[in-house]
Each structure stands twice: as C-alpha cells, then as structure tokens.
Amino acid sequence: MQQLFDAEMVCKTAKDTQNLATNFAKLLPPNSSIALIGDLGTGKTTFVCGLAYGLGISDMVRSPSFNILNIYSSHVSLLHIDAYRLDGSKQATKALMLDDFLVPPYHVVVEWPERLHNFLETCHFRVTFSMENNFSRTIYIQQIHRPSP
C-alpha cells in the first residue's frame, strides 16, 4: 500500500475517495497530522469519512465548518478541524486549545490548513484534492515529516 504516497489517484465516486482514505488510515503512524488542501467540493470531508472508518470510528462524520472542531473516538482520537473561518494568526490557533485535545493516540486532520498557524510547516502528510472536468477527483498524498514514536 506504500504506492499511496507520492502518486496521483483518480477517484470517480465518493466511495472511491472513502476507500482511498480507509486504506490510508491503515498506514498512519500514531499521532499523525494531515493537511487537506483543495477547493470547496473537492472531497475533503468525504476523505475524512473514509479515514474515520479506517480507524474504526463508527460515528457519523460531519463537516466542522460551523463549530471548527469535531472529535471522534475509537482506539484512537480523530480531531477534524475546518480552519476556513480562522485568520491564520497564532492567537486564533491558540484559542482552539488543541494541546488539550491531543492526547495520544490521535490523528489530527485539518481542512484549510493554511489558516491554522504553522500547521503546513509541521504536518506529517499533505493530501491535495482537485476536481477534474468529468467530476472525478485527483488526490495526491504526500508524506512530509515522520511522526516521532
């Protein structure tokens, strides 16, 4: 499954996107941080649904657009952040009190990561989404930093 990294995958359906994320979840080291990069409607929240499923989370995954942060739990916590309404400042990021929620084992996934102070510089994975003319999605998963054990 290592072929998931540094390769473009085309997902023709939402189910394809979820299956890709489910397989990706199986490769995640503990305490990983994942940046989801892409325009509205490119499949970021759908990807998180598959990720949650792959982590054994049975809760319904919903976009955290209005409350900014959703937390899901199984044997691991999944923090799903939609930073769209944040301004990228250190103060706005600190106000989320993320350190209080990052109790190992966890994975943190951020939509609009450029609006969460310093996240892009420190994340372990970047997942880039783009919409194609035929409404399929191209998804590129890149490993940036290896999490510490």
CSV table of N, CA, C and O in Angstrom, one decimal, residues 62-72 77-86 93 95-102 107-111 116:
chain,number,residue,atom,x,y,z
A,62,ARG,N,-19.2,14.6,10.2
A,62,ARG,CA,-19.8,15.8,9.6
A,62,ARG,C,-18.8,16.9,9.5
A,62,ARG,O,-17.8,16.9,10.2
A,63,SER,N,-19.0,17.7,8.5
A,63,SER,CA,-18.1,18.9,8.3
A,63,SER,C,-18.1,19.8,9.6
A,63,SER,O,-19.2,20.1,10.1
A,64,PRO,N,-17.0,20.1,10.1
A,64,PRO,CA,-16.9,21.0,11.3
A,64,PRO,C,-16.9,22.5,10.9
A,64,PRO,O,-16.4,23.3,11.6
A,65,SER,N,-17.5,22.8,9.7
A,65,SER,CA,-17.5,24.2,9.2
A,65,SER,C,-18.0,25.2,10.3
A,65,SER,O,-17.4,26.3,10.4
A,66,PHE,N,-19.0,24.9,11.0
A,66,PHE,CA,-19.6,25.9,11.9
A,66,PHE,C,-19.0,25.9,13.3
A,66,PHE,O,-18.8,26.9,13.9
A,67,ASN,N,-18.6,24.7,13.8
A,67,ASN,CA,-18.0,24.6,15.1
A,67,ASN,C,-16.5,24.5,15.1
A,67,ASN,O,-15.9,24.3,16.1
A,68,ILE,N,-15.9,24.5,13.9
A,68,ILE,CA,-14.5,24.4,13.6
A,68,ILE,C,-13.8,23.1,14.0
A,68,ILE,O,-13.0,22.6,13.3
A,69,LEU,N,-14.2,22.4,15.1
A,69,LEU,CA,-13.5,21.2,15.5
A,69,LEU,C,-14.6,20.1,15.9
A,69,LEU,O,-15.5,20.4,16.7
A,70,ASN,N,-14.4,18.9,15.3
A,70,ASN,CA,-15.1,17.7,15.7
A,70,ASN,C,-14.1,16.7,16.2
A,70,ASN,O,-13.1,16.6,15.6
A,71,ILE,N,-14.5,16.0,17.2
A,71,ILE,CA,-13.6,14.9,17.7
A,71,ILE,C,-14.4,13.6,17.7
A,71,ILE,O,-15.5,13.5,18.2
A,72,TYR,N,-13.7,12.6,17.1
A,72,TYR,CA,-14.3,11.2,17.0
A,72,TYR,C,-13.3,10.3,17.7
A,72,TYR,O,-12.1,10.5,17.7
A,77,SER,N,-8.1,8.8,18.8
A,77,SER,CA,-9.0,10.0,18.6
A,77,SER,C,-8.7,10.6,17.3
A,77,SER,O,-7.5,10.7,16.9
A,78,LEU,N,-9.7,11.1,16.6
A,78,LEU,CA,-9.6,11.8,15.3
A,78,LEU,C,-10.1,13.2,15.5
A,78,LEU,O,-11.3,13.4,15.8
A,79,LEU,N,-9.2,14.2,15.4
A,79,LEU,CA,-9.6,15.6,15.5
A,79,LEU,C,-9.7,16.1,14.1
A,79,LEU,O,-8.8,16.1,13.3
A,80,HIS,N,-10.9,16.5,13.7
A,80,HIS,CA,-11.2,17.0,12.4
A,80,HIS,C,-11.5,18.5,12.5
A,80,HIS,O,-12.5,19.0,13.1
A,81,ILE,N,-10.6,19.3,11.9
A,81,ILE,CA,-10.7,20.8,12.0
A,81,ILE,C,-11.0,21.4,10.7
A,81,ILE,O,-10.3,21.0,9.7
A,82,ASP,N,-11.9,22.3,10.6
A,82,ASP,CA,-12.1,23.1,9.4
A,82,ASP,C,-11.7,24.5,9.8
A,82,ASP,O,-12.4,25.2,10.5
A,83,ALA,N,-10.5,24.9,9.3
A,83,ALA,CA,-9.9,26.2,9.7
A,83,ALA,C,-10.4,27.4,8.8
A,83,ALA,O,-9.8,28.5,8.9
A,84,TYR,N,-11.4,27.1,7.9
A,84,TYR,CA,-11.7,28.1,6.9
A,84,TYR,C,-12.0,29.5,7.6
A,84,TYR,O,-11.7,30.5,7.0
A,85,ARG,N,-12.7,29.5,8.7
A,85,ARG,CA,-13.1,30.8,9.4
A,85,ARG,C,-12.0,31.4,10.3
A,85,ARG,O,-12.2,32.4,10.9
A,86,LEU,N,-10.9,30.7,10.4
A,86,LEU,CA,-9.8,31.3,11.1
A,86,LEU,C,-9.0,32.2,10.3
A,86,LEU,O,-9.0,32.2,9.1
A,93,THR,N,-5.3,30.3,16.5
A,93,THR,CA,-4.9,28.9,16.6
A,93,THR,C,-4.8,28.5,18.1
A,93,THR,O,-5.3,27.5,18.5
A,95,ALA,N,-6.4,29.8,20.6
A,95,ALA,CA,-7.8,29.8,21.1
A,95,ALA,C,-8.5,28.5,21.0
A,95,ALA,O,-9.4,28.2,21.7
A,96,LEU,N,-8.1,27.7,20.0
A,96,LEU,CA,-8.7,26.4,19.8
A,96,LEU,C,-8.3,25.4,21.0
A,96,LEU,O,-8.9,24.4,21.1
A,97,MET,N,-7.2,25.7,21.7
A,97,MET,CA,-6.7,24.9,22.8
A,97,MET,C,-6.5,23.4,22.3
A,97,MET,O,-6.8,22.5,23.0
A,98,LEU,N,-5.9,23.3,21.2
A,98,LEU,CA,-5.6,21.9,20.6
A,98,LEU,C,-4.8,21.0,21.5
A,98,LEU,O,-5.0,19.8,21.6
A,99,ASP,N,-3.8,21.6,22.2
A,99,ASP,CA,-3.0,20.8,23.1
A,99,ASP,C,-3.8,20.1,24.1
A,99,ASP,O,-3.4,19.0,24.6
A,100,ASP,N,-5.0,20.6,24.5
A,100,ASP,CA,-5.8,19.9,25.5
A,100,ASP,C,-6.5,18.7,24.9
A,100,ASP,O,-6.9,17.8,25.7
A,101,PHE,N,-6.6,18.6,23.6
A,101,PHE,CA,-7.3,17.5,22.9
A,101,PHE,C,-6.3,16.5,22.3
A,101,PHE,O,-6.8,15.4,22.0
A,102,LEU,N,-5.1,16.8,22.2
A,102,LEU,CA,-4.1,16.0,21.6
A,102,LEU,C,-3.5,15.0,22.6
A,102,LEU,O,-2.4,15.0,22.9
A,107,HIS,N,-5.0,11.4,15.7
A,107,HIS,CA,-4.7,11.9,14.4
A,107,HIS,C,-5.4,13.2,14.3
A,107,HIS,O,-6.6,13.3,14.7
A,108,VAL,N,-4.8,14.2,13.8
A,108,VAL,CA,-5.4,15.5,13.6
A,108,VAL,C,-5.5,15.8,12.1
A,108,VAL,O,-4.4,15.6,11.4
A,109,VAL,N,-6.6,16.1,11.6
A,109,VAL,CA,-6.9,16.4,10.1
A,109,VAL,C,-7.4,17.8,10.0
A,109,VAL,O,-8.4,18.1,10.7
A,110,VAL,N,-6.8,18.6,9.1
A,110,VAL,CA,-7.2,20.0,9.0
A,110,VAL,C,-7.5,20.3,7.6
A,110,VAL,O,-6.7,20.2,6.7
A,111,GLU,N,-8.8,20.8,7.4
A,111,GLU,CA,-9.2,21.4,6.1
A,111,GLU,C,-8.8,22.9,6.2
A,111,GLU,O,-8.9,23.5,7.2
A,116,LEU,N,-4.5,27.8,9.7
A,116,LEU,CA,-4.2,27.4,11.1
A,116,LEU,C,-2.7,27.6,11.2
A,116,LEU,O,-1.8,27.0,10.6
